[in-house]
PDB file of C-alpha atoms and ligand atoms in Angstrom:
ATOM      1  CA  MET A   1     -74.463 -34.033  87.773  1.00  0.00           C
ATOM      2  CA  LYS A   2     -72.556 -31.109  89.261  1.00  0.00           C
ATOM      3  CA  PHE A   3     -68.878 -30.753  90.308  1.00  0.00           C
ATOM      4  CA  SER A   4     -65.924 -28.355  90.232  1.00  0.00           C
ATOM      5  CA  ILE A   5     -62.326 -28.675  89.080  1.00  0.00           C
ATOM      6  CA  PHE A   6     -59.285 -26.707  90.226  1.00  0.00           C
ATOM      7  CA  ALA A   7     -56.512 -26.629  87.612  1.00  0.00           C
ATOM      8  CA  PRO A   8     -53.183 -25.132  88.757  1.00  0.00           C
ATOM      9  CA  GLY A   9     -51.037 -22.608  86.964  1.00  0.00           C
ATOM     10  CA  THR A  10     -47.855 -23.999  85.445  1.00  0.00           C
ATOM     11  CA  ILE A  11     -44.411 -22.780  84.424  1.00  0.00           C
ATOM     12  CA  GLY A  12     -43.591 -24.099  80.948  1.00  0.00           C
ATOM     13  CA  ASN A  13     -39.963 -24.786  79.939  1.00  0.00           C
ATOM     14  CA  VAL A  14     -38.628 -23.993  83.455  1.00  0.00           C
ATOM     15  CA  SER A  15     -35.818 -22.079  81.728  1.00  0.00           C
ATOM     16  CA  SER A  16     -33.587 -24.562  79.889  1.00  0.00           C
ATOM     17  CA  GLY A  17     -36.206 -27.312  79.387  1.00  0.00           C
ATOM     18  CA  PHE A  18     -37.811 -25.920  76.243  1.00  0.00           C
ATOM     19  CA  ASP A  19     -41.066 -27.781  75.550  1.00  0.00           C
ATOM     20  CA  VAL A  20     -40.069 -30.619  77.888  1.00  0.00           C
ATOM     21  CA  LEU A  21     -39.997 -29.396  81.502  1.00  0.00           C
ATOM     22  CA  GLY A  22     -43.015 -27.981  83.313  1.00  0.00           C
ATOM     23  CA  LEU A  23     -43.751 -27.168  86.943  1.00  0.00           C
ATOM     24  CA  ALA A  24     -47.106 -26.804  88.707  1.00  0.00           C
ATOM     25  CA  VAL A  25     -47.440 -23.958  91.215  1.00  0.00           C
ATOM     26  CA  ASP A  26     -49.429 -23.948  94.420  1.00  0.00           C
ATOM     27  CA  GLY A  27     -52.198 -21.510  95.261  1.00  0.00           C
ATOM     28  CA  LEU A  28     -52.649 -20.047  91.798  1.00  0.00           C
ATOM     29  CA  GLY A  29     -54.976 -21.562  89.230  1.00  0.00           C
ATOM     30  CA  ASP A  30     -58.413 -21.490  87.649  1.00  0.00           C
ATOM     31  CA  THR A  31     -61.587 -23.036  89.054  1.00  0.00           C
ATOM     32  CA  PHE A  32     -64.277 -24.509  86.817  1.00  0.00           C
ATOM     33  CA  HIS A  33     -67.832 -25.227  88.000  1.00  0.00           C
ATOM     34  CA  PHE A  34     -69.618 -27.784  85.787  1.00  0.00           C
ATOM     35  CA  GLU A  35     -73.240 -28.857  85.611  1.00  0.00           C
ATOM     36  CA  ALA A  36     -74.851 -31.222  83.077  1.00  0.00           C
ATOM     37  CA  ALA A  37     -77.233 -29.344  80.762  1.00  0.00           C
ATOM     38  CA  ASP A  38     -79.181 -29.719  77.496  1.00  0.00           C
ATOM     39  CA  SER A  39     -76.769 -27.469  75.617  1.00  0.00           C
ATOM     40  CA  TYR A  40     -73.386 -25.881  76.239  1.00  0.00           C
ATOM     41  CA  SER A  41     -73.102 -22.530  77.995  1.00  0.00           C
ATOM     42  CA  ILE A  42     -69.947 -20.795  79.187  1.00  0.00           C
ATOM     43  CA  ARG A  43     -69.749 -18.045  81.806  1.00  0.00           C
ATOM     44  CA  VAL A  44     -66.459 -16.458  82.834  1.00  0.00           C
ATOM     45  CA  SER A  45     -65.486 -14.334  85.832  1.00  0.00           C
ATOM     46  CA  GLY A  46     -62.170 -13.165  87.268  1.00  0.00           C
ATOM     47  CA  ARG A  47     -58.934 -12.294  85.498  1.00  0.00           C
ATOM     48  CA  ASP A  48     -59.232 -11.359  81.795  1.00  0.00           C
ATOM     49  CA  ALA A  49     -62.831 -12.662  81.810  1.00  0.00           C
ATOM     50  CA  ALA A  50     -63.929 -10.291  79.045  1.00  0.00           C
ATOM     51  CA  ASP A  51     -61.305 -11.710  76.642  1.00  0.00           C
ATOM     52  CA  ILE A  52     -62.289 -15.369  76.944  1.00  0.00           C
ATOM     53  CA  PRO A  53     -64.315 -16.757  74.016  1.00  0.00           C
ATOM     54  CA  LEU A  54     -67.800 -17.976  74.943  1.00  0.00           C
ATOM     55  CA  ASP A  55     -68.258 -19.849  71.682  1.00  0.00           C
ATOM     56  CA  LYS A  56     -67.875 -23.592  72.275  1.00  0.00           C
ATOM     57  CA  ALA A  57     -65.844 -23.987  69.093  1.00  0.00           C
ATOM     58  CA  GLN A  58     -63.239 -21.538  70.416  1.00  0.00           C
ATOM     59  CA  ASN A  59     -63.095 -22.130  74.153  1.00  0.00           C
ATOM     60  CA  ALA A  60     -60.405 -24.603  75.314  1.00  0.00           C
ATOM     61  CA  VAL A  61     -62.733 -26.172  77.904  1.00  0.00           C
ATOM     62  CA  THR A  62     -65.359 -27.224  75.369  1.00  0.00           C
ATOM     63  CA  ILE A  63     -62.835 -28.046  72.620  1.00  0.00           C
ATOM     64  CA  ALA A  64     -61.105 -30.465  75.013  1.00  0.00           C
ATOM     65  CA  SER A  65     -64.346 -31.994  76.295  1.00  0.00           C
ATOM     66  CA  GLU A  66     -65.655 -32.596  72.754  1.00  0.00           C
ATOM     67  CA  ALA A  67     -62.281 -34.124  71.821  1.00  0.00           C
ATOM     68  CA  PHE A  68     -62.519 -36.442  74.838  1.00  0.00           C
ATOM     69  CA  TYR A  69     -66.020 -37.662  73.909  1.00  0.00           C
ATOM     70  CA  ARG A  70     -64.873 -38.290  70.331  1.00  0.00           C
ATOM     71  CA  LEU A  71     -61.767 -40.230  71.434  1.00  0.00           C
ATOM     72  CA  PHE A  72     -63.785 -42.169  74.014  1.00  0.00           C
ATOM     73  CA  GLY A  73     -66.478 -42.958  71.456  1.00  0.00           C
ATOM     74  CA  ARG A  74     -69.424 -41.544  73.386  1.00  0.00           C
ATOM     75  CA  ARG A  75     -72.062 -38.992  72.545  1.00  0.00           C
ATOM     76  CA  ALA A  76     -71.159 -35.668  74.174  1.00  0.00           C
ATOM     77  CA  GLN A  77     -72.883 -34.674  77.404  1.00  0.00           C
ATOM     78  CA  PRO A  78     -73.290 -30.897  77.130  1.00  0.00           C
ATOM     79  CA  PHE A  79     -72.769 -28.797  80.243  1.00  0.00           C
ATOM     80  CA  SER A  80     -72.819 -25.313  81.647  1.00  0.00           C
ATOM     81  CA  VAL A  81     -69.448 -24.188  82.929  1.00  0.00           C
ATOM     82  CA  HIS A  82     -68.570 -21.201  85.068  1.00  0.00           C
ATOM     83  CA  ILE A  83     -64.868 -20.442  84.743  1.00  0.00           C
ATOM     84  CA  ASP A  84     -63.482 -18.476  87.674  1.00  0.00           C
ATOM     85  CA  ARG A  85     -60.087 -17.282  86.496  1.00  0.00           C
ATOM     86  CA  ALA A  86     -56.980 -16.306  88.417  1.00  0.00           C
ATOM     87  CA  LEU A  87     -54.475 -17.054  85.623  1.00  0.00           C
ATOM     88  CA  PRO A  88     -53.713 -14.340  83.071  1.00  0.00           C
ATOM     89  CA  MET A  89     -54.718 -14.954  79.448  1.00  0.00           C
ATOM     90  CA  SER A  90     -51.676 -15.015  77.141  1.00  0.00           C
ATOM     91  CA  GLY A  91     -49.714 -14.529  80.346  1.00  0.00           C
ATOM     92  CA  GLY A  92     -47.308 -17.472  80.418  1.00  0.00           C
ATOM     93  CA  LEU A  93     -48.855 -19.386  83.324  1.00  0.00           C
ATOM     94  CA  GLY A  94     -50.574 -22.099  81.352  1.00  0.00           C
ATOM     95  CA  SER A  95     -54.145 -20.777  81.375  1.00  0.00           C
ATOM     96  CA  SER A  96     -55.044 -22.513  78.083  1.00  0.00           C
ATOM     97  CA  ALA A  97     -53.581 -25.759  79.470  1.00  0.00           C
ATOM     98  CA  ALA A  98     -55.624 -25.343  82.675  1.00  0.00           C
ATOM     99  CA  SER A  99     -58.820 -24.927  80.619  1.00  0.00           C
ATOM    100  CA  SER A 100     -57.889 -27.842  78.351  1.00  0.00           C
ATOM    101  CA  VAL A 101     -57.173 -30.179  81.267  1.00  0.00           C
ATOM    102  CA  ALA A 102     -60.364 -29.115  83.072  1.00  0.00           C
ATOM    103  CA  GLY A 103     -62.496 -29.675  79.949  1.00  0.00           C
ATOM    104  CA  ALA A 104     -61.054 -33.134  79.306  1.00  0.00           C
ATOM    105  CA  LEU A 105     -61.290 -34.150  82.978  1.00  0.00           C
ATOM    106  CA  ALA A 106     -64.889 -32.942  83.153  1.00  0.00           C
ATOM    107  CA  ALA A 107     -65.843 -34.954  80.064  1.00  0.00           C
ATOM    108  CA  ALA A 108     -64.221 -38.071  81.576  1.00  0.00           C
ATOM    109  CA  ARG A 109     -66.283 -37.567  84.717  1.00  0.00           C
ATOM    110  CA  PHE A 110     -69.560 -36.932  82.855  1.00  0.00           C
ATOM    111  CA  ALA A 111     -68.858 -40.064  80.769  1.00  0.00           C
ATOM    112  CA  LYS A 112     -68.005 -42.076  83.947  1.00  0.00           C
ATOM    113  CA  ALA A 113     -64.902 -43.163  82.049  1.00  0.00           C
ATOM    114  CA  GLY A 114     -62.840 -44.433  85.011  1.00  0.00           C
ATOM    115  CA  PRO A 115     -59.032 -44.059  84.974  1.00  0.00           C
ATOM    116  CA  CYS A 116     -58.018 -42.830  81.500  1.00  0.00           C
ATOM    117  CA  SER A 117     -55.055 -40.465  81.865  1.00  0.00           C
ATOM    118  CA  ASN A 118     -53.896 -40.921  78.281  1.00  0.00           C
ATOM    119  CA  LEU A 119     -57.273 -40.025  76.809  1.00  0.00           C
ATOM    120  CA  ILE A 120     -57.483 -36.954  79.050  1.00  0.00           C
ATOM    121  CA  LEU A 121     -53.989 -35.846  78.029  1.00  0.00           C
ATOM    122  CA  GLN A 122     -54.716 -36.457  74.352  1.00  0.00           C
ATOM    123  CA  ALA A 123     -57.967 -34.477  74.441  1.00  0.00           C
ATOM    124  CA  ALA A 124     -56.334 -31.649  76.406  1.00  0.00           C
ATOM    125  CA  LEU A 125     -53.439 -31.568  73.919  1.00  0.00           C
ATOM    126  CA  GLU A 126     -55.874 -31.218  71.001  1.00  0.00           C
ATOM    127  CA  ALA A 127     -57.296 -28.052  72.589  1.00  0.00           C
ATOM    128  CA  GLU A 128     -53.867 -26.708  73.568  1.00  0.00           C
ATOM    129  CA  ALA A 129     -52.562 -27.343  70.028  1.00  0.00           C
ATOM    130  CA  LEU A 130     -55.353 -25.228  68.532  1.00  0.00           C
ATOM    131  CA  ILE A 131     -54.914 -22.363  70.971  1.00  0.00           C
ATOM    132  CA  ALA A 132     -51.209 -22.217  71.826  1.00  0.00           C
ATOM    133  CA  GLY A 133     -49.387 -24.978  69.959  1.00  0.00           C
ATOM    134  CA  PRO A 134     -48.807 -28.739  70.184  1.00  0.00           C
ATOM    135  CA  HIS A 135     -46.702 -28.803  73.360  1.00  0.00           C
ATOM    136  CA  LEU A 136     -47.420 -30.733  76.523  1.00  0.00           C
ATOM    137  CA  ASP A 137     -45.138 -28.933  78.992  1.00  0.00           C
ATOM    138  CA  ASN A 138     -48.008 -27.039  80.665  1.00  0.00           C
ATOM    139  CA  ILE A 139     -50.631 -29.775  80.349  1.00  0.00           C
ATOM    140  CA  ALA A 140     -48.448 -32.476  81.966  1.00  0.00           C
ATOM    141  CA  PRO A 141     -47.726 -30.631  85.253  1.00  0.00           C
ATOM    142  CA  CYS A 142     -51.275 -29.228  85.333  1.00  0.00           C
ATOM    143  CA  PHE A 143     -52.656 -32.763  85.191  1.00  0.00           C
ATOM    144  CA  TYR A 144     -50.060 -34.645  87.264  1.00  0.00           C
ATOM    145  CA  GLY A 145     -48.687 -31.863  89.514  1.00  0.00           C
ATOM    146  CA  GLY A 146     -45.027 -31.319  90.434  1.00  0.00           C
ATOM    147  CA  LEU A 147     -42.167 -31.154  87.963  1.00  0.00           C
ATOM    148  CA  THR A 148     -42.702 -33.193  84.813  1.00  0.00           C
ATOM    149  CA  LEU A 149     -40.541 -34.025  81.840  1.00  0.00           C
ATOM    150  CA  VAL A 150     -42.280 -34.662  78.533  1.00  0.00           C
ATOM    151  CA  GLN A 151     -40.443 -37.553  76.919  1.00  0.00           C
ATOM    152  CA  ASP A 152     -42.652 -37.723  73.843  1.00  0.00           C
ATOM    153  CA  SER A 153     -45.677 -35.504  73.318  1.00  0.00           C
ATOM    154  CA  GLU A 154     -47.112 -37.665  70.524  1.00  0.00           C
ATOM    155  CA  ALA A 155     -46.893 -40.784  72.676  1.00  0.00           C
ATOM    156  CA  LEU A 156     -48.016 -38.703  75.705  1.00  0.00           C
ATOM    157  CA  ALA A 157     -45.035 -40.072  77.633  1.00  0.00           C
ATOM    158  CA  VAL A 158     -44.411 -38.036  80.777  1.00  0.00           C
ATOM    159  CA  TYR A 159     -41.684 -38.679  83.353  1.00  0.00           C
ATOM    160  CA  PRO A 160     -42.159 -37.106  86.803  1.00  0.00           C
ATOM    161  CA  ILE A 161     -39.047 -35.612  88.425  1.00  0.00           C
ATOM    162  CA  PRO A 162     -38.944 -35.333  92.217  1.00  0.00           C
ATOM    163  CA  ILE A 163     -37.900 -32.001  93.744  1.00  0.00           C
ATOM    164  CA  GLN A 164     -35.591 -32.693  96.664  1.00  0.00           C
ATOM    165  CA  LEU A 165     -34.981 -29.211  98.010  1.00  0.00           C
ATOM    166  CA  GLU A 166     -37.024 -26.333  99.405  1.00  0.00           C
ATOM    167  CA  LEU A 167     -38.067 -23.995  96.608  1.00  0.00           C
ATOM    168  CA  TRP A 168     -39.886 -20.697  96.685  1.00  0.00           C
ATOM    169  CA  ILE A 169     -41.090 -19.318  93.387  1.00  0.00           C
ATOM    170  CA  VAL A 170     -41.521 -15.652  92.537  1.00  0.00           C
ATOM    171  CA  LEU A 171     -44.011 -15.109  89.709  1.00  0.00           C
ATOM    172  CA  ILE A 172     -44.216 -11.646  88.205  1.00  0.00           C
ATOM    173  CA  THR A 173     -46.595 -10.853  85.362  1.00  0.00           C
ATOM    174  CA  PRO A 174     -45.939  -7.514  83.635  1.00  0.00           C
ATOM    175  CA  PRO A 175     -49.057  -5.821  82.195  1.00  0.00           C
ATOM    176  CA  ILE A 176     -48.539  -7.041  78.614  1.00  0.00           C
ATOM    177  CA  LYS A 177     -49.841 -10.046  76.658  1.00  0.00           C
ATOM    178  CA  ILE A 178     -47.755 -12.443  74.585  1.00  0.00           C
ATOM    179  CA  LYS A 179     -49.432 -15.125  72.523  1.00  0.00           C
ATOM    180  CA  THR A 180     -47.466 -18.363  72.646  1.00  0.00           C
ATOM    181  CA  LYS A 181     -48.003 -18.846  68.917  1.00  0.00           C
ATOM    182  CA  ASP A 182     -46.362 -15.443  68.235  1.00  0.00           C
ATOM    183  CA  ALA A 183     -43.517 -16.120  70.677  1.00  0.00           C
ATOM    184  CA  ARG A 184     -42.775 -19.383  68.873  1.00  0.00           C
ATOM    185  CA  GLU A 185     -42.294 -17.451  65.620  1.00  0.00           C
ATOM    186  CA  VAL A 186     -39.209 -15.656  66.985  1.00  0.00           C
ATOM    187  CA  LEU A 187     -37.367 -18.864  67.922  1.00  0.00           C
ATOM    188  CA  PRO A 188     -34.349 -19.963  65.895  1.00  0.00           C
ATOM    189  CA  PRO A 189     -35.501 -22.825  63.644  1.00  0.00           C
ATOM    190  CA  THR A 190     -32.123 -24.578  63.778  1.00  0.00           C
ATOM    191  CA  LEU A 191     -29.168 -24.827  66.154  1.00  0.00           C
ATOM    192  CA  THR A 192     -25.549 -25.712  65.618  1.00  0.00           C
ATOM    193  CA  SER A 193     -24.392 -28.878  67.366  1.00  0.00           C
ATOM    194  CA  ALA A 194     -22.393 -26.710  69.808  1.00  0.00           C
ATOM    195  CA  GLN A 195     -25.519 -24.679  70.700  1.00  0.00           C
ATOM    196  CA  TRP A 196     -27.556 -27.838  71.061  1.00  0.00           C
ATOM    197  CA  SER A 197     -25.106 -29.580  73.379  1.00  0.00           C
ATOM    198  CA  LYS A 198     -24.796 -26.417  75.493  1.00  0.00           C
ATOM    199  CA  GLN A 199     -28.557 -26.265  76.033  1.00  0.00           C
ATOM    200  CA  MET A 200     -28.668 -30.004  76.785  1.00  0.00           C
ATOM    201  CA  ALA A 201     -25.991 -29.527  79.458  1.00  0.00           C
ATOM    202  CA  HIS A 202     -28.104 -26.832  81.147  1.00  0.00           C
ATOM    203  CA  CYS A 203     -31.339 -28.804  80.956  1.00  0.00           C
ATOM    204  CA  THR A 204     -29.824 -32.065  82.193  1.00  0.00           C
ATOM    205  CA  THR A 205     -28.133 -30.233  85.051  1.00  0.00           C
ATOM    206  CA  LEU A 206     -31.441 -28.620  86.016  1.00  0.00           C
ATOM    207  CA  ALA A 207     -33.314 -31.916  86.147  1.00  0.00           C
ATOM    208  CA  VAL A 208     -30.563 -33.726  88.049  1.00  0.00           C
ATOM    209  CA  ALA A 209     -29.952 -30.841  90.488  1.00  0.00           C
ATOM    210  CA  LEU A 210     -33.656 -30.641  91.386  1.00  0.00           C
ATOM    211  CA  ALA A 211     -33.957 -34.410  91.721  1.00  0.00           C
ATOM    212  CA  ARG A 212     -30.862 -34.601  93.925  1.00  0.00           C
ATOM    213  CA  GLY A 213     -31.520 -31.430  95.896  1.00  0.00           C
ATOM    214  CA  ASP A 214     -28.247 -29.979  94.688  1.00  0.00           C
ATOM    215  CA  ALA A 215     -28.567 -26.200  95.123  1.00  0.00           C
ATOM    216  CA  GLN A 216     -25.018 -25.548  93.921  1.00  0.00           C
ATOM    217  CA  HIS A 217     -25.766 -26.495  90.331  1.00  0.00           C
ATOM    218  CA  LEU A 218     -29.197 -24.898  89.997  1.00  0.00           C
ATOM    219  CA  ALA A 219     -27.927 -21.585  88.643  1.00  0.00           C
ATOM    220  CA  PHE A 220     -26.200 -23.394  85.774  1.00  0.00           C
ATOM    221  CA  GLY A 221     -29.313 -25.456  85.105  1.00  0.00           C
ATOM    222  CA  LEU A 222     -31.527 -22.384  85.121  1.00  0.00           C
ATOM    223  CA  THR A 223     -29.683 -20.889  82.161  1.00  0.00           C
ATOM    224  CA  ASP A 224     -31.577 -20.882  78.894  1.00  0.00           C
ATOM    225  CA  THR A 225     -29.437 -20.361  75.817  1.00  0.00           C
ATOM    226  CA  TYR A 226     -32.231 -21.138  73.317  1.00  0.00           C
ATOM    227  CA  ALA A 227     -35.627 -19.451  73.845  1.00  0.00           C
ATOM    228  CA  GLU A 228     -34.672 -16.741  76.327  1.00  0.00           C
ATOM    229  CA  PRO A 229     -32.186 -14.852  74.117  1.00  0.00           C
ATOM    230  CA  ALA A 230     -34.727 -14.847  71.271  1.00  0.00           C
ATOM    231  CA  ARG A 231     -37.690 -13.796  73.408  1.00  0.00           C
ATOM    232  CA  ALA A 232     -36.168 -11.413  75.963  1.00  0.00           C
ATOM    233  CA  SER A 233     -36.873  -8.336  73.817  1.00  0.00           C
ATOM    234  CA  LEU A 234     -40.619  -9.138  73.991  1.00  0.00           C
ATOM    235  CA  ILE A 235     -40.508  -8.302  77.723  1.00  0.00           C
ATOM    236  CA  PRO A 236     -39.155  -4.782  78.362  1.00  0.00           C
ATOM    237  CA  GLY A 237     -36.939  -4.789  81.464  1.00  0.00           C
ATOM    238  CA  PHE A 238     -36.279  -8.551  81.349  1.00  0.00           C
ATOM    239  CA  HIS A 239     -32.485  -8.382  81.621  1.00  0.00           C
ATOM    240  CA  LYS A 240     -32.541  -5.768  84.406  1.00  0.00           C
ATOM    241  CA  ALA A 241     -35.037  -7.872  86.392  1.00  0.00           C
ATOM    242  CA  GLN A 242     -32.902 -10.971  85.883  1.00  0.00           C
ATOM    243  CA  GLU A 243     -29.795  -9.185  87.129  1.00  0.00           C
ATOM    244  CA  LEU A 244     -31.582  -7.850  90.233  1.00  0.00           C
ATOM    245  CA  ALA A 245     -33.236 -11.203  91.000  1.00  0.00           C
ATOM    246  CA  LYS A 246     -29.891 -12.997  90.922  1.00  0.00           C
ATOM    247  CA  SER A 247     -28.225 -10.285  93.059  1.00  0.00           C
ATOM    248  CA  ALA A 248     -31.052 -10.681  95.601  1.00  0.00           C
ATOM    249  CA  GLY A 249     -30.248 -14.395  95.911  1.00  0.00           C
ATOM    250  CA  ALA A 250     -32.416 -16.203  93.340  1.00  0.00           C
ATOM    251  CA  TYR A 251     -30.964 -19.395  91.876  1.00  0.00           C
ATOM    252  CA  GLY A 252     -32.183 -18.178  88.502  1.00  0.00           C
ATOM    253  CA  PHE A 253     -34.718 -15.984  86.732  1.00  0.00           C
ATOM    254  CA  SER A 254     -36.325 -16.679  83.393  1.00  0.00           C
ATOM    255  CA  MET A 255     -39.590 -16.365  81.526  1.00  0.00           C
ATOM    256  CA  SER A 256     -42.394 -18.733  82.373  1.00  0.00           C
ATOM    257  CA  GLY A 257     -43.297 -20.542  79.161  1.00  0.00           C
ATOM    258  CA  SER A 258     -43.332 -17.895  76.462  1.00  0.00           C
ATOM    259  CA  GLY A 259     -43.898 -15.049  78.972  1.00  0.00           C
ATOM    260  CA  PRO A 260     -44.634 -12.313  79.824  1.00  0.00           C
ATOM    261  CA  THR A 261     -44.782 -13.890  83.304  1.00  0.00           C
ATOM    262  CA  CYS A 262     -41.255 -14.369  84.589  1.00  0.00           C
ATOM    263  CA  PHE A 263     -40.261 -16.609  87.455  1.00  0.00           C
ATOM    264  CA  ALA A 264     -37.407 -16.821  89.913  1.00  0.00           C
ATOM    265  CA  LEU A 265     -36.559 -19.941  91.911  1.00  0.00           C
ATOM    266  CA  CYS A 266     -35.353 -19.074  95.396  1.00  0.00           C
ATOM    267  CA  PRO A 267     -34.015 -21.019  98.396  1.00  0.00           C
ATOM    268  CA  ASN A 268     -36.350 -19.521 101.009  1.00  0.00           C
ATOM    269  CA  LYS A 269     -39.303 -17.191 101.531  1.00  0.00           C
ATOM    270  CA  THR A 270     -37.242 -14.230 102.760  1.00  0.00           C
ATOM    271  CA  ILE A 271     -35.105 -14.250  99.615  1.00  0.00           C
ATOM    272  CA  ALA A 272     -38.213 -14.750  97.461  1.00  0.00           C
ATOM    273  CA  GLU A 273     -39.802 -11.653  99.044  1.00  0.00           C
ATOM    274  CA  SER A 274     -36.739  -9.559  98.409  1.00  0.00           C
ATOM    275  CA  VAL A 275     -36.525 -10.836  94.801  1.00  0.00           C
ATOM    276  CA  GLY A 276     -40.229  -9.986  94.447  1.00  0.00           C
ATOM    277  CA  ARG A 277     -39.663  -6.401  95.584  1.00  0.00           C
ATOM    278  CA  ALA A 278     -36.697  -6.005  93.238  1.00  0.00           C
ATOM    279  CA  VAL A 279     -38.473  -7.262  90.112  1.00  0.00           C
ATOM    280  CA  LEU A 280     -41.677  -5.368  90.913  1.00  0.00           C
ATOM    281  CA  GLY A 281     -39.519  -2.231  90.905  1.00  0.00           C
ATOM    282  CA  VAL A 282     -38.495  -3.029  87.315  1.00  0.00           C
ATOM    283  CA  PHE A 283     -41.839  -4.109  85.862  1.00  0.00           C
ATOM    284  CA  GLY A 284     -43.899  -1.554  87.808  1.00  0.00           C
ATOM    285  CA  PRO A 285     -46.952  -1.574  90.092  1.00  0.00           C
ATOM    286  CA  LYS A 286     -49.355  -2.680  87.340  1.00  0.00           C
ATOM    287  CA  SER A 287     -47.631  -6.063  87.356  1.00  0.00           C
ATOM    288  CA  SER A 288     -48.977  -8.880  89.479  1.00  0.00           C
ATOM    289  CA  LEU A 289     -46.691 -10.618  91.920  1.00  0.00           C
ATOM    290  CA  HIS A 290     -47.149 -14.003  93.586  1.00  0.00           C
ATOM    291  CA  ILE A 291     -44.820 -15.901  95.867  1.00  0.00           C
ATOM    292  CA  VAL A 292     -45.679 -19.576  95.801  1.00  0.00           C
ATOM    293  CA  GLN A 293     -44.193 -23.053  96.131  1.00  0.00           C
ATOM    294  CA  PRO A 294     -44.345 -26.035  93.792  1.00  0.00           C
ATOM    295  CA  ARG A 295     -47.676 -27.863  93.807  1.00  0.00           C
ATOM    296  CA  LEU A 296     -47.240 -31.593  94.024  1.00  0.00           C
ATOM    297  CA  LYS A 297     -50.874 -32.461  93.243  1.00  0.00           C
ATOM    298  CA  GLY A 298     -52.353 -32.039  89.797  1.00  0.00           C
ATOM    299  CA  ALA A 299     -55.793 -30.760  88.803  1.00  0.00           C
ATOM    300  CA  GLU A 300     -58.470 -31.960  91.190  1.00  0.00           C
ATOM    301  CA  VAL A 301     -62.176 -32.548  91.080  1.00  0.00           C
ATOM    302  CA  PHE A 302     -64.295 -31.566  94.080  1.00  0.00           C
ATOM    303  CA  THR A 303     -67.997 -31.419  94.773  1.00  0.00           C
TER     304      THR A 303
HETATM  305  N1  LIG B 401     -42.962 -24.564  75.629  1.00  0.00           N
HETATM  306  C1  LIG B 401     -43.893 -23.574  75.201  1.00  0.00           C
HETATM  307  C2  LIG B 401     -43.125 -22.401  74.622  1.00  0.00           C
HETATM  308  C3  LIG B 401     -44.639 -23.198  76.442  1.00  0.00           C
HETATM  309  O1  LIG B 401     -42.188 -21.941  75.247  1.00  0.00           O
HETATM  310  O2  LIG B 401     -43.453 -21.957  73.519  1.00  0.00           O
HETATM  311  C4  LIG B 401     -45.529 -22.061  76.393  1.00  0.00           C
HETATM  312  O3  LIG B 401     -46.141 -21.943  77.682  1.00  0.00           O
END
């Protein structure tokens, strides 16, 4: 048996939705080519290929597939996988989630498991938890597509949120790496009730404004008073880039997941291009820049 899977890049948190909101992006993701084999083998090409572990106990694809077989109660079908990467490693675009989702989906297909979204999510989350941490905000949009809200990561409860207005997304990845696990260490462990209600106001506004297509309230919603202040110093130039992106017409600018990729949401392509030029000027020519739109479809299998 032979097939391929495309797993999209994802923006974790989407600014104020720490660990709960996630958004899939179009035209940027990793492709995985699977073939049944007598033993596992992993080959990697593309972005950051040399840094990806080839040991099956350390690679998210094989960790997730083994977890799926265990949860499904079947003997594992080993495979060879060629991972063709476009997402940066430790880059803030959900590359470990993409590998985790692809590994779990592949195992479900090898096992001819039929519809089993919860098992796929659970297996993918096991791999993500080992590599980045036990959060579902990249896995959910990678698997389902669009904008997703994680209601309960233990119960794997995910609530899709429609996006009712045109959105263009600027993604800029400065040439540094940030491990999610490290970026979680700098977060405040507790909040006052005033801080908590402030963040809830931003996050609720963001979800409602996107679902209603209400551009006027997006800037307020795209304000993160929790993770961003704690993590901004990990990304030199962050505040300058944010200021320029907003002056160029972005609704908001924040870090994607735990960074270093930053994203801006913009009302149209022309504004997105001018935001892109402005932030590239701050982060420098070694950064990578993509202008994309939301992806409404999740990871897909093709032959
Ligand atoms: N919600 C996670 C974090 C996402 O911000 O730590 C990482 O992509």
